[in-house]
Coordinates of C-alpha atoms in Angstrom, one line a residue:
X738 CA 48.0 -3.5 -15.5
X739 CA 45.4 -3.7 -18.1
X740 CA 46.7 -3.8 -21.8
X741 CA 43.7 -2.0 -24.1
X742 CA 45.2 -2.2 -28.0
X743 CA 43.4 0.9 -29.9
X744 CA 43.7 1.4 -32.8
X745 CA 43.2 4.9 -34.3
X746 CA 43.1 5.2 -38.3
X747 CA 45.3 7.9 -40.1
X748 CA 44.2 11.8 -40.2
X749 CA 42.0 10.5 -37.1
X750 CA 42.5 11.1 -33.2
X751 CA 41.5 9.4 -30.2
X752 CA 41.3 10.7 -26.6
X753 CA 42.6 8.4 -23.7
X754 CA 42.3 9.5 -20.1
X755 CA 45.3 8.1 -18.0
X756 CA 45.5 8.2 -14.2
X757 CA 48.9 9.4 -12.5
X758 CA 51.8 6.9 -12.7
X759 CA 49.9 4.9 -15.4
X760 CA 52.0 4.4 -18.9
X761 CA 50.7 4.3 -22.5
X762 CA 52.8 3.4 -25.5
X763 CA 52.1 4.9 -29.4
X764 CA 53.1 2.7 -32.3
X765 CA 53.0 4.0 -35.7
X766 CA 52.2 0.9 -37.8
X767 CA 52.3 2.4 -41.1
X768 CA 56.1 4.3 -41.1
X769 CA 58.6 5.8 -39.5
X770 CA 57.0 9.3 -38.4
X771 CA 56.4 10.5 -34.7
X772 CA 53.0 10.2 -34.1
X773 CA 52.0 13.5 -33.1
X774 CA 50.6 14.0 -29.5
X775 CA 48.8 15.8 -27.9
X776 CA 48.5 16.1 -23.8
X777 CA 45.7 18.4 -21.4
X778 CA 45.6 18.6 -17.7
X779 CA 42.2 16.7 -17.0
X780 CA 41.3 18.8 -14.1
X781 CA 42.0 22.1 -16.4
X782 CA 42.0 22.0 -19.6
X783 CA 43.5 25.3 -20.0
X784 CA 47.2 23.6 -19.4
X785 CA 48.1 21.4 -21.8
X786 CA 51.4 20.3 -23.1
X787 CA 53.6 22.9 -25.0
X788 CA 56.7 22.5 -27.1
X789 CA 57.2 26.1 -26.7
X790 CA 57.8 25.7 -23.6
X791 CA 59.3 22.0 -23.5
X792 CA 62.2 24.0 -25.6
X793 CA 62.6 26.4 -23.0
X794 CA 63.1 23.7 -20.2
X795 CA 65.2 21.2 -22.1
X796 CA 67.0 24.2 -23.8
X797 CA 67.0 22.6 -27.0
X798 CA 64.1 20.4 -29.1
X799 CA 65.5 16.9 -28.8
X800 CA 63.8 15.1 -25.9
X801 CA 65.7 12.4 -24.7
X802 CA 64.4 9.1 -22.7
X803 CA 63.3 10.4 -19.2
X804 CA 62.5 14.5 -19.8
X805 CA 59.8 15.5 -19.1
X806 CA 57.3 16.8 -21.5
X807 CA 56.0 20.6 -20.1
X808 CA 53.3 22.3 -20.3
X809 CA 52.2 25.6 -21.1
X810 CA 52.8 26.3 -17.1
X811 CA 56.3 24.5 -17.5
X812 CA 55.6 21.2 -15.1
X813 CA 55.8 18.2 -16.6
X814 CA 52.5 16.7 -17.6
X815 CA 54.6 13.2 -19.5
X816 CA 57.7 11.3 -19.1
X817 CA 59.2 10.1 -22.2
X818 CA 59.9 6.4 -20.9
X819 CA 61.1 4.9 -24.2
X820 CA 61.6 6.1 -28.1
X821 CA 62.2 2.9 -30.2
X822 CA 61.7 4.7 -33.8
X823 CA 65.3 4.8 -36.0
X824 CA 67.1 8.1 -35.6
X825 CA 67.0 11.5 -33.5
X826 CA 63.3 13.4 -33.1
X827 CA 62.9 17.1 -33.1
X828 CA 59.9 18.8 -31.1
X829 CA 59.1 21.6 -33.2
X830 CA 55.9 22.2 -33.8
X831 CA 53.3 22.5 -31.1
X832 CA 51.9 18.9 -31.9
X833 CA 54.5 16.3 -31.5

């Protein structure tokens, strides 16, 4: 497993293609916010994860270690593996 640090300054993005099964981990090193995060289907970029639609399959907006994050064709495109930030997150708005 190769362990590639990037570093992304505020009000910027970055892109990052993962492969199935492989893991990455954001840290917000300036607060306590959810970073927000976005996810597409590299094969077609037409599905791409939804918190529309992540509501409708967890049936609430609180994703918990181990749901699966939808997309906008309600399969799971992420796995939230781990949330170390203080307090309870909310998936509200379509960027998360």
């Amino acid at each position: 497993m190769t362990t590639d640090l990037q570093v992304v300054p505020a009000r910027r993005g970055r892109a990052v293609r993962l492969a199935k099964g492989q893991a990455i981990q954001i840290i917000n090193t300036h607060g306590q916010q959810v970073v927000d995060t976005w996810c597409f289907n590299a094969d077609d970029m037409s599905e791409f994860m939804s918190m529309e639609h992540l509501h409708a399959t967890l049936q609430g907006i609180f994703p918990a270690k181990g749901d699966g994050l939808t997309t906008n064709r309600r399969r799971p495109i992420l796995i939230l593996e781990e949330d170390t930030s203080p307090g309870r997150h909310g998936a509200i708005a379509e960027s998360w």
